[in-house]
PDB file of C-alpha atoms in Angstrom:
ATOM      1  CA  MET A   1       0.233  -0.056   0.131  1.00  0.00           C
ATOM      2  CA  ALA A   2       1.410   3.465  -1.016  1.00  0.00           C
ATOM      3  CA  TYR A   3       2.538   6.025   1.780  1.00  0.00           C
ATOM      4  CA  ALA A   4      -0.821   8.008  -0.026  1.00  0.00           C
ATOM      5  CA  ASP A   5      -2.809   5.318   1.143  1.00  0.00           C
ATOM      6  CA  ARG A   6      -1.754   4.875   4.317  1.00  0.00           C
ATOM      7  CA  ARG A   7      -2.638   8.398   5.294  1.00  0.00           C
ATOM      8  CA  LEU A   8      -6.240   8.192   3.951  1.00  0.00           C
ATOM      9  CA  LEU A   9      -6.485   5.086   6.193  1.00  0.00           C
ATOM     10  CA  HIS A  10      -5.029   6.909   9.291  1.00  0.00           C
ATOM     11  CA  ALA A  11      -7.441  10.072   8.834  1.00  0.00           C
ATOM     12  CA  CYS A  12     -10.798   7.524   7.384  1.00  0.00           C
ATOM     13  CA  CYS A  13     -10.227   6.034  10.805  1.00  0.00           C
ATOM     14  CA  ALA A  14      -9.940   8.396  12.823  1.00  0.00           C
ATOM     15  CA  VAL A  15     -13.548   9.952  11.145  1.00  0.00           C
ATOM     16  CA  LEU A  16     -14.488   6.184  12.095  1.00  0.00           C
ATOM     17  CA  ALA A  17     -13.416   7.032  16.339  1.00  0.00           C
ATOM     18  CA  GLY A  18     -15.566   9.844  16.536  1.00  0.00           C
ATOM     19  CA  GLY A  19     -18.044   9.416  14.419  1.00  0.00           C
ATOM     20  CA  LEU A  20     -20.850   8.826  17.080  1.00  0.00           C
ATOM     21  CA  ILE A  21     -19.626  11.671  19.442  1.00  0.00           C
ATOM     22  CA  ALA A  22     -20.089  13.960  16.278  1.00  0.00           C
ATOM     23  CA  THR A  23     -23.466  12.788  15.209  1.00  0.00           C
ATOM     24  CA  GLY A  24     -25.363  11.047  17.375  1.00  0.00           C
ATOM     25  CA  CYS A  25     -26.521   7.407  15.922  1.00  0.00           C
ATOM     26  CA  THR A  26     -29.382   5.018  16.122  1.00  0.00           C
ATOM     27  CA  SER A  27     -29.595   3.137  19.560  1.00  0.00           C
ATOM     28  CA  GLY A  28     -27.770   0.166  18.569  1.00  0.00           C
ATOM     29  CA  ALA A  29     -22.386  -5.531  18.954  1.00  0.00           C
ATOM     30  CA  GLY A  30     -21.030  -8.392  20.236  1.00  0.00           C
ATOM     31  CA  ASP A  31     -17.706  -8.440  22.763  1.00  0.00           C
ATOM     32  CA  GLY A  32     -14.695  -9.428  20.547  1.00  0.00           C
ATOM     33  CA  GLU A  33     -14.077 -12.432  22.633  1.00  0.00           C
ATOM     34  CA  LYS A  34     -17.792 -13.106  21.418  1.00  0.00           C
ATOM     35  CA  PRO A  35     -10.236  -1.698  12.543  1.00  0.00           C
ATOM     36  CA  ASP A  36      -3.790  17.604   7.227  1.00  0.00           C
ATOM     37  CA  GLY A  37      -3.845  18.615   3.552  1.00  0.00           C
ATOM     38  CA  LYS A  38      -6.540  20.655   4.811  1.00  0.00           C
ATOM     39  CA  GLY A  39      -6.962  24.404   2.547  1.00  0.00           C
ATOM     40  CA  ARG A  40      -6.370  27.742   4.748  1.00  0.00           C
ATOM     41  CA  THR A  41      -9.224  30.240   5.127  1.00  0.00           C
ATOM     42  CA  SER A  42      -9.145  33.115   6.985  1.00  0.00           C
ATOM     43  CA  ALA A  43     -12.007  35.424   8.002  1.00  0.00           C
ATOM     44  CA  SER A  44     -12.008  39.063   5.785  1.00  0.00           C
ATOM     45  CA  SER A  45     -12.505  42.252   8.327  1.00  0.00           C
ATOM     46  CA  THR A  46     -16.047  43.001   6.540  1.00  0.00           C
ATOM     47  CA  PRO A  47     -18.539  40.806   7.899  1.00  0.00           C
ATOM     48  CA  GLY A  48     -20.584  38.610   5.897  1.00  0.00           C
ATOM     49  CA  THR A  49     -17.456  37.923   3.544  1.00  0.00           C
ATOM     50  CA  ALA A  50     -14.275  35.557   3.854  1.00  0.00           C
ATOM     51  CA  GLU A  51     -11.446  34.981   1.264  1.00  0.00           C
ATOM     52  CA  ALA A  52     -11.514  31.661  -0.915  1.00  0.00           C
ATOM     53  CA  SER A  53      -9.596  29.080  -0.374  1.00  0.00           C
ATOM     54  CA  THR A  54      -6.431  28.816  -1.877  1.00  0.00           C
ATOM     55  CA  THR A  55      -6.423  24.726  -2.168  1.00  0.00           C
ATOM     56  CA  ALA A  56      -9.026  22.793  -3.892  1.00  0.00           C
ATOM     57  CA  PRO A  57     -10.302  20.488  -1.696  1.00  0.00           C
ATOM     58  CA  ALA A  58      -9.048  16.344  -2.579  1.00  0.00           C
ATOM     59  CA  PRO A  59     -11.680  14.973  -4.770  1.00  0.00           C
ATOM     60  CA  THR A  60     -13.706  12.110  -3.406  1.00  0.00           C
ATOM     61  CA  PRO A  61     -12.711   8.723  -4.436  1.00  0.00           C
ATOM     62  CA  THR A  62     -15.229   6.995  -5.821  1.00  0.00           C
ATOM     63  CA  ALA A  63     -14.562   4.102  -5.755  1.00  0.00           C
ATOM     64  CA  LEU A  64     -12.039   1.664  -3.172  1.00  0.00           C
ATOM     65  CA  ASP A  65      -8.554   1.177  -4.537  1.00  0.00           C
ATOM     66  CA  PHE A  66      -8.147  -2.592  -3.976  1.00  0.00           C
ATOM     67  CA  THR A  67      -8.855  -4.756  -6.549  1.00  0.00           C
ATOM     68  CA  PRO A  68      -8.566  -8.580  -5.470  1.00  0.00           C
ATOM     69  CA  ASP A  69      -7.130 -11.443  -7.166  1.00  0.00           C
ATOM     70  CA  PRO A  70      -9.625 -14.073  -7.317  1.00  0.00           C
ATOM     71  CA  LYS A  71      -6.767 -16.490  -7.012  1.00  0.00           C
ATOM     72  CA  ARG A  72      -4.865 -15.145  -3.824  1.00  0.00           C
ATOM     73  CA  ALA A  73      -8.519 -15.859  -2.697  1.00  0.00           C
ATOM     74  CA  PRO A  74      -8.705 -18.632   0.369  1.00  0.00           C
ATOM     75  CA  LYS A  75     -11.077 -21.319  -0.721  1.00  0.00           C
ATOM     76  CA  THR A  76     -10.292 -24.143   2.350  1.00  0.00           C
ATOM     77  CA  GLU A  77     -10.305 -23.888   5.979  1.00  0.00           C
ATOM     78  CA  ALA A  78      -6.655 -24.500   5.985  1.00  0.00           C
ATOM     79  CA  GLU A  79      -5.529 -21.002   3.677  1.00  0.00           C
ATOM     80  CA  ALA A  80      -8.656 -19.100   5.385  1.00  0.00           C
ATOM     81  CA  ARG A  81      -6.819 -19.681   8.545  1.00  0.00           C
ATOM     82  CA  ARG A  82      -3.218 -18.775   7.419  1.00  0.00           C
ATOM     83  CA  LEU A  83      -5.054 -15.565   6.031  1.00  0.00           C
ATOM     84  CA  ALA A  84      -6.103 -15.101   9.713  1.00  0.00           C
ATOM     85  CA  LEU A  85      -3.300 -15.602  11.666  1.00  0.00           C
ATOM     86  CA  ALA A  86      -1.178 -13.922   8.564  1.00  0.00           C
ATOM     87  CA  VAL A  87      -4.029 -10.146   9.212  1.00  0.00           C
ATOM     88  CA  VAL A  88      -4.642 -10.641  13.228  1.00  0.00           C
ATOM     89  CA  ALA A  89      -3.505  -7.957  15.379  1.00  0.00           C
ATOM     90  CA  GLY A  90      -1.290  -8.507  18.007  1.00  0.00           C
ATOM     91  CA  PRO A  91      -0.360  -6.440  20.689  1.00  0.00           C
ATOM     92  CA  ASP A  92       2.544  -4.726  18.489  1.00  0.00           C
ATOM     93  CA  ALA A  93      -0.598  -3.698  16.699  1.00  0.00           C
ATOM     94  CA  TRP A  94      -1.832  -1.376  19.275  1.00  0.00           C
ATOM     95  CA  ALA A  95       0.826   0.756  21.027  1.00  0.00           C
ATOM     96  CA  PRO A  96       3.841   0.284  22.615  1.00  0.00           C
ATOM     97  CA  GLY A  97       2.939  -1.406  26.065  1.00  0.00           C
ATOM     98  CA  TYR A  98       0.584  -3.794  25.106  1.00  0.00           C
ATOM     99  CA  VAL A  99       1.425  -7.377  25.527  1.00  0.00           C
ATOM    100  CA  LYS A 100      -0.713 -10.961  25.092  1.00  0.00           C
ATOM    101  CA  ARG A 101      -3.040 -12.497  26.955  1.00  0.00           C
ATOM    102  CA  THR A 102      -3.325 -15.934  28.415  1.00  0.00           C
ATOM    103  CA  PRO A 103      -5.101 -17.580  26.105  1.00  0.00           C
ATOM    104  CA  TYR A 104      -3.400 -15.225  23.156  1.00  0.00           C
ATOM    105  CA  LEU A 105      -5.519 -17.128  20.325  1.00  0.00           C
ATOM    106  CA  SER A 106      -9.082 -18.139  20.399  1.00  0.00           C
ATOM    107  CA  ASP A 107     -10.272 -21.328  19.597  1.00  0.00           C
ATOM    108  CA  PRO A 108     -10.372 -22.710  15.508  1.00  0.00           C
ATOM    109  CA  ASP A 109     -14.282 -23.792  16.183  1.00  0.00           C
ATOM    110  CA  TYR A 110     -14.987 -20.674  18.598  1.00  0.00           C
ATOM    111  CA  TRP A 111     -17.895 -18.780  17.389  1.00  0.00           C
ATOM    112  CA  PRO A 112     -19.988 -16.220  19.829  1.00  0.00           C
ATOM    113  CA  VAL A 113     -23.796 -15.845  18.954  1.00  0.00           C
ATOM    114  CA  LEU A 114     -25.901 -13.452  20.355  1.00  0.00           C
ATOM    115  CA  GLY A 115     -29.167 -15.054  21.980  1.00  0.00           C
ATOM    116  CA  ALA A 116     -32.516 -13.643  22.415  1.00  0.00           C
ATOM    117  CA  ASN A 117     -31.947 -12.921  25.872  1.00  0.00           C
ATOM    118  CA  CYS A 118     -29.375 -10.713  24.623  1.00  0.00           C
ATOM    119  CA  SER A 119     -26.417 -12.552  25.893  1.00  0.00           C
ATOM    120  CA  TRP A 120     -23.176 -13.634  24.303  1.00  0.00           C
ATOM    121  CA  GLU A 121     -23.105 -17.746  24.391  1.00  0.00           C
ATOM    122  CA  THR A 122     -20.762 -20.195  22.437  1.00  0.00           C
ATOM    123  CA  GLY A 123     -22.192 -21.169  19.009  1.00  0.00           C
ATOM    124  CA  THR A 124     -21.208 -23.401  16.048  1.00  0.00           C
ATOM    125  CA  ARG A 125     -19.106 -21.602  13.398  1.00  0.00           C
ATOM    126  CA  PRO A 126     -21.292 -21.219  10.789  1.00  0.00           C
ATOM    127  CA  ALA A 127     -20.879 -22.674   6.956  1.00  0.00           C
ATOM    128  CA  ASP A 128     -19.952 -19.906   4.788  1.00  0.00           C
ATOM    129  CA  VAL A 129     -17.059 -18.959   7.854  1.00  0.00           C
ATOM    130  CA  LEU A 130     -13.806 -20.369   6.099  1.00  0.00           C
ATOM    131  CA  ALA A 131     -12.406 -19.288   9.570  1.00  0.00           C
ATOM    132  CA  SER A 132     -11.922 -16.961  12.447  1.00  0.00           C
ATOM    133  CA  VAL A 133      -9.336 -15.640  15.084  1.00  0.00           C
ATOM    134  CA  THR A 134      -9.369 -13.657  17.734  1.00  0.00           C
ATOM    135  CA  ALA A 135      -6.008 -12.249  19.528  1.00  0.00           C
ATOM    136  CA  TYR A 136      -6.440 -10.976  22.991  1.00  0.00           C
ATOM    137  CA  SER A 137      -4.130  -8.467  24.719  1.00  0.00           C
ATOM    138  CA  GLU A 138      -4.139  -6.025  27.418  1.00  0.00           C
ATOM    139  CA  LEU A 139      -2.156  -2.955  28.541  1.00  0.00           C
ATOM    140  CA  PRO A 140      -1.130  -3.907  32.419  1.00  0.00           C
ATOM    141  CA  ALA A 141      -2.342  -1.611  35.282  1.00  0.00           C
ATOM    142  CA  THR A 142       0.219   1.267  35.889  1.00  0.00           C
ATOM    143  CA  GLY A 143      -0.006   4.506  37.840  1.00  0.00           C
ATOM    144  CA  GLY A 144      -3.133   3.997  38.937  1.00  0.00           C
ATOM    145  CA  LYS A 145      -4.498   2.610  36.067  1.00  0.00           C
ATOM    146  CA  GLY A 146      -6.615  -0.459  36.040  1.00  0.00           C
ATOM    147  CA  VAL A 147      -5.618  -3.027  32.998  1.00  0.00           C
ATOM    148  CA  LEU A 148      -6.972  -2.470  29.499  1.00  0.00           C
ATOM    149  CA  ARG A 149      -8.242  -5.673  27.726  1.00  0.00           C
ATOM    150  CA  VAL A 150      -8.569  -5.498  24.608  1.00  0.00           C
ATOM    151  CA  ALA A 151      -8.808  -8.329  21.415  1.00  0.00           C
ATOM    152  CA  ALA A 152      -8.869  -8.000  17.580  1.00  0.00           C
ATOM    153  CA  THR A 153     -10.130 -10.896  15.620  1.00  0.00           C
ATOM    154  CA  VAL A 154     -10.152 -11.871  11.619  1.00  0.00           C
ATOM    155  CA  THR A 155     -12.936 -13.101   9.957  1.00  0.00           C
ATOM    156  CA  VAL A 156     -12.305 -14.833   6.299  1.00  0.00           C
ATOM    157  CA  HIS A 157     -15.792 -16.272   4.904  1.00  0.00           C
ATOM    158  CA  ARG A 158     -16.115 -17.863   1.751  1.00  0.00           C
ATOM    159  CA  THR A 159     -17.848 -14.637  -0.196  1.00  0.00           C
ATOM    160  CA  GLU A 160     -17.648 -11.349  -0.016  1.00  0.00           C
ATOM    161  CA  SER A 161     -21.907 -11.341   0.168  1.00  0.00           C
ATOM    162  CA  ASP A 162     -21.002 -13.436   3.466  1.00  0.00           C
ATOM    163  CA  ALA A 163     -18.891 -10.955   4.737  1.00  0.00           C
ATOM    164  CA  ASP A 164     -21.268  -8.456   4.101  1.00  0.00           C
ATOM    165  CA  TRP A 165     -24.264 -10.459   5.414  1.00  0.00           C
ATOM    166  CA  GLU A 166     -21.780 -10.494   8.790  1.00  0.00           C
ATOM    167  CA  MET A 167     -21.632  -6.401   8.742  1.00  0.00           C
ATOM    168  CA  ALA A 168     -25.533  -6.659   8.103  1.00  0.00           C
ATOM    169  CA  SER A 169     -26.208  -8.886  11.200  1.00  0.00           C
ATOM    170  CA  THR A 170     -23.659  -7.112  13.747  1.00  0.00           C
ATOM    171  CA  LEU A 171     -26.076  -4.039  13.113  1.00  0.00           C
ATOM    172  CA  GLU A 172     -29.020  -6.042  13.470  1.00  0.00           C
ATOM    173  CA  GLU A 173     -27.905  -7.108  16.771  1.00  0.00           C
ATOM    174  CA  ALA A 174     -26.876  -4.065  18.196  1.00  0.00           C
ATOM    175  CA  LEU A 175     -30.290  -2.769  17.159  1.00  0.00           C
ATOM    176  CA  ASN A 176     -32.197  -5.135  18.739  1.00  0.00           C
ATOM    177  CA  CYS A 177     -29.838  -5.458  22.141  1.00  0.00           C
ATOM    178  CA  PRO A 178     -28.425  -1.731  22.984  1.00  0.00           C
ATOM    179  CA  ASP A 179     -27.902  -3.811  26.447  1.00  0.00           C
ATOM    180  CA  GLN A 180     -25.663  -7.317  26.582  1.00  0.00           C
ATOM    181  CA  LYS A 181     -24.166  -9.946  28.726  1.00  0.00           C
ATOM    182  CA  LEU A 182     -21.029 -10.355  27.408  1.00  0.00           C
ATOM    183  CA  ARG A 183     -20.096 -13.252  30.311  1.00  0.00           C
ATOM    184  CA  ASP A 184     -21.105 -13.791  34.423  1.00  0.00           C
ATOM    185  CA  GLY A 185     -20.013 -10.360  36.053  1.00  0.00           C
ATOM    186  CA  GLU A 186     -19.411  -8.341  32.521  1.00  0.00           C
ATOM    187  CA  ARG A 187     -21.804  -6.258  30.169  1.00  0.00           C
ATOM    188  CA  VAL A 188     -22.316  -3.595  27.753  1.00  0.00           C
ATOM    189  CA  THR A 189     -25.047  -0.878  27.766  1.00  0.00           C
ATOM    190  CA  GLY A 190     -26.317   1.552  25.820  1.00  0.00           C
ATOM    191  CA  LEU A 191     -24.607   1.114  22.558  1.00  0.00           C
ATOM    192  CA  MET A 192     -25.049   3.330  19.589  1.00  0.00           C
ATOM    193  CA  SER A 193     -24.130   2.477  16.337  1.00  0.00           C
ATOM    194  CA  LEU A 194     -22.882   3.719  12.807  1.00  0.00           C
ATOM    195  CA  GLY A 195     -22.369   2.201   9.908  1.00  0.00           C
ATOM    196  CA  ASN A 196     -20.770   3.669   7.007  1.00  0.00           C
ATOM    197  CA  PRO A 197     -20.404   1.810   3.426  1.00  0.00           C
ATOM    198  CA  PHE A 198     -17.750   2.815   0.951  1.00  0.00           C
ATOM    199  CA  GLY A 199     -18.053   6.778   0.227  1.00  0.00           C
ATOM    200  CA  VAL A 200     -20.409   7.573   3.041  1.00  0.00           C
ATOM    201  CA  GLY A 201     -19.172   9.051   6.397  1.00  0.00           C
ATOM    202  CA  GLY A 202     -15.367   9.531   5.214  1.00  0.00           C
ATOM    203  CA  ASN A 203     -15.194   5.795   4.344  1.00  0.00           C
ATOM    204  CA  ALA A 204     -12.893   5.460   2.261  1.00  0.00           C
ATOM    205  CA  THR A 205     -10.750   2.699   2.620  1.00  0.00           C
ATOM    206  CA  ALA A 206     -12.805  -0.366   3.031  1.00  0.00           C
ATOM    207  CA  HIS A 207     -16.033  -1.515   1.507  1.00  0.00           C
ATOM    208  CA  ASP A 208     -17.931  -1.121   4.684  1.00  0.00           C
ATOM    209  CA  ALA A 209     -17.354  -0.122   8.467  1.00  0.00           C
ATOM    210  CA  ILE A 210     -18.977   0.091  12.036  1.00  0.00           C
ATOM    211  CA  ARG A 211     -18.592   1.982  14.626  1.00  0.00           C
ATOM    212  CA  GLU A 212     -20.168   1.080  18.050  1.00  0.00           C
ATOM    213  CA  GLY A 213     -19.844   2.785  21.358  1.00  0.00           C
ATOM    214  CA  GLY A 214     -21.060   2.209  24.929  1.00  0.00           C
ATOM    215  CA  SER A 215     -21.126   1.684  28.250  1.00  0.00           C
ATOM    216  CA  TYR A 216     -18.468  -1.227  29.764  1.00  0.00           C
ATOM    217  CA  ILE A 217     -19.450  -2.802  33.236  1.00  0.00           C
ATOM    218  CA  ASN A 218     -17.084  -4.805  35.518  1.00  0.00           C
ATOM    219  CA  ASP A 219     -18.815  -6.054  38.682  1.00  0.00           C
ATOM    220  CA  ALA A 220     -15.578  -6.055  39.482  1.00  0.00           C
ATOM    221  CA  VAL A 221     -14.445  -2.581  38.803  1.00  0.00           C
ATOM    222  CA  LYS A 222     -16.045   0.359  40.477  1.00  0.00           C
ATOM    223  CA  GLY A 223     -18.272   2.583  37.613  1.00  0.00           C
ATOM    224  CA  LYS A 224     -18.432   2.480  34.171  1.00  0.00           C
ATOM    225  CA  GLN A 225     -16.414   2.422  31.962  1.00  0.00           C
ATOM    226  CA  PRO A 226     -15.677   2.971  28.164  1.00  0.00           C
ATOM    227  CA  TYR A 227     -16.603   0.371  25.034  1.00  0.00           C
ATOM    228  CA  SER A 228     -15.744   0.596  21.493  1.00  0.00           C
ATOM    229  CA  TRP A 229     -15.982  -1.939  18.516  1.00  0.00           C
ATOM    230  CA  TYR A 230     -14.777  -0.924  15.003  1.00  0.00           C
ATOM    231  CA  GLN A 231     -15.305  -3.207  12.141  1.00  0.00           C
ATOM    232  CA  SER A 232     -14.589  -3.016   8.820  1.00  0.00           C
ATOM    233  CA  ARG A 233     -15.196  -5.091   5.992  1.00  0.00           C
ATOM    234  CA  LEU A 234     -12.844  -5.971   2.603  1.00  0.00           C
ATOM    235  CA  GLY A 235     -13.502  -8.269   0.035  1.00  0.00           C
ATOM    236  CA  GLN A 236     -14.084 -11.663   1.837  1.00  0.00           C
ATOM    237  CA  VAL A 237     -13.335 -10.611   4.914  1.00  0.00           C
ATOM    238  CA  THR A 238     -14.001  -8.736   8.113  1.00  0.00           C
ATOM    239  CA  VAL A 239     -11.381  -7.160  10.977  1.00  0.00           C
ATOM    240  CA  ALA A 240     -12.643  -5.793  13.971  1.00  0.00           C
ATOM    241  CA  THR A 241     -10.765  -4.312  17.321  1.00  0.00           C
ATOM    242  CA  VAL A 242     -12.651  -4.522  20.604  1.00  0.00           C
ATOM    243  CA  VAL A 243     -11.521  -1.998  23.792  1.00  0.00           C
ATOM    244  CA  LYS A 244     -13.483  -3.044  27.036  1.00  0.00           C
ATOM    245  CA  GLY A 245     -12.168   0.388  29.421  1.00  0.00           C
ATOM    246  CA  ALA A 246     -10.714   0.342  32.408  1.00  0.00           C
ATOM    247  CA  PRO A 247     -10.217   3.359  35.249  1.00  0.00           C
ATOM    248  CA  GLY A 248      -8.023   6.172  34.241  1.00  0.00           C
ATOM    249  CA  TYR A 249      -8.732   5.390  30.616  1.00  0.00           C
ATOM    250  CA  GLN A 250     -11.105   6.881  27.921  1.00  0.00           C
ATOM    251  CA  GLU A 251     -11.709   6.704  24.318  1.00  0.00           C
ATOM    252  CA  LEU A 252     -10.522  10.221  23.256  1.00  0.00           C
ATOM    253  CA  ASN A 253      -7.707  11.914  25.047  1.00  0.00           C
ATOM    254  CA  GLY A 254      -8.281  14.298  27.341  1.00  0.00           C
ATOM    255  CA  ASP A 255      -5.966  16.620  29.161  1.00  0.00           C
ATOM    256  CA  THR A 256      -5.307  14.569  32.355  1.00  0.00           C
ATOM    257  CA  ILE A 257      -7.100  11.127  31.101  1.00  0.00           C
ATOM    258  CA  THR A 258      -5.308   8.304  28.152  1.00  0.00           C
ATOM    259  CA  GLY A 259      -7.378   8.448  25.173  1.00  0.00           C
ATOM    260  CA  THR A 260      -7.591   4.261  23.971  1.00  0.00           C
ATOM    261  CA  ALA A 261      -9.251   5.163  19.577  1.00  0.00           C
ATOM    262  CA  GLN A 262      -5.701   6.029  18.475  1.00  0.00           C
ATOM    263  CA  ALA A 263      -4.219   2.422  19.426  1.00  0.00           C
ATOM    264  CA  GLN A 264      -7.653   0.474  18.735  1.00  0.00           C
ATOM    265  CA  VAL A 265      -7.782   2.871  15.246  1.00  0.00           C
ATOM    266  CA  GLN A 266      -4.007   1.418  14.570  1.00  0.00           C
ATOM    267  CA  ALA A 267      -4.795  -2.309  15.340  1.00  0.00           C
ATOM    268  CA  LEU A 268      -7.975  -1.693  12.858  1.00  0.00           C
ATOM    269  CA  VAL A 269      -5.230   0.152  10.370  1.00  0.00           C
ATOM    270  CA  THR A 270      -2.649  -2.392  10.494  1.00  0.00           C
ATOM    271  CA  MET A 271      -5.285  -5.684  10.334  1.00  0.00           C
ATOM    272  CA  LEU A 272      -6.852  -3.877   7.005  1.00  0.00           C
ATOM    273  CA  GLN A 273      -3.291  -3.145   5.074  1.00  0.00           C
ATOM    274  CA  ARG A 274      -1.986  -6.738   5.516  1.00  0.00           C
ATOM    275  CA  ALA A 275      -5.963  -8.280   4.199  1.00  0.00           C
ATOM    276  CA  GLU A 276      -4.936  -6.163   1.431  1.00  0.00           C
ATOM    277  CA  ASP A 277      -1.455  -6.911   1.255  1.00  0.00           C
ATOM    278  CA  GLU A 278      -2.487 -10.862   1.389  1.00  0.00           C
ATOM    279  CA  LEU A 279      -5.601 -10.510  -1.353  1.00  0.00           C
ATOM    280  CA  GLU A 280      -4.554  -7.582  -3.970  1.00  0.00           C
ATOM    281  CA  VAL A 281      -3.455  -8.435  -7.136  1.00  0.00           C
ATOM    282  CA  GLN A 282       0.213  -8.301  -7.238  1.00  0.00           C
ATOM    283  CA  SER A 283       2.134  -5.502  -9.548  1.00  0.00           C
TER     284      SER A 283
END
């Protein structure tokens, strides 16, 4: 991926990170244990007038700059798992200081499902999913801050249509269950969601993108913590990152509190770049 493409990917994911805060969204996914160049303007001294921008706005892309190679598309479970393991974000992809959790990788057959009672349960991997891998990482407690637990998931579908259906289902789950039980003693509440297909809401780097946010409640930790889930689709592959907040952190950087969005976006960016490198036509 070219340097300019990487800058665009960072900019797009920045929009993804701030989308809910900036726009407000529909009340709505699951836990991953279940991805400048501005023209200068200045005000005129005459009220109601302004100087024209000296720089023309950058054109909006009309199509995703990604050409998949059918010969490189995984067609078997073994091929899909190899790709998923090559793409999934480990602790180094998040930020310095993150480490592997134990266990680090999910079981090959692990597939979480959201039940009718809005509780996450272990289900059976559907036939349209060739492989799915989740990598669990954390930022250890330090300086009065709690343990920040994160995860990254890569799911390889048989077809692009199957992956698209997963994205739609994720939004539907959030809409039906704004409050969800992750496991005993852990839940998320007040989930809000925002879906951005390519060309919408600053998404110029994936076929589809989802941003979800809410509050994370752990019975072992006092108070509510921020919860965020970012998910993107590139062809037949979906990538997602999730952050379950901890004391001393918030999603965006503050004067005295560390933000988690930058590391979460970086992990998502890394997986999108790896997926593109694995699947696109080679020149």
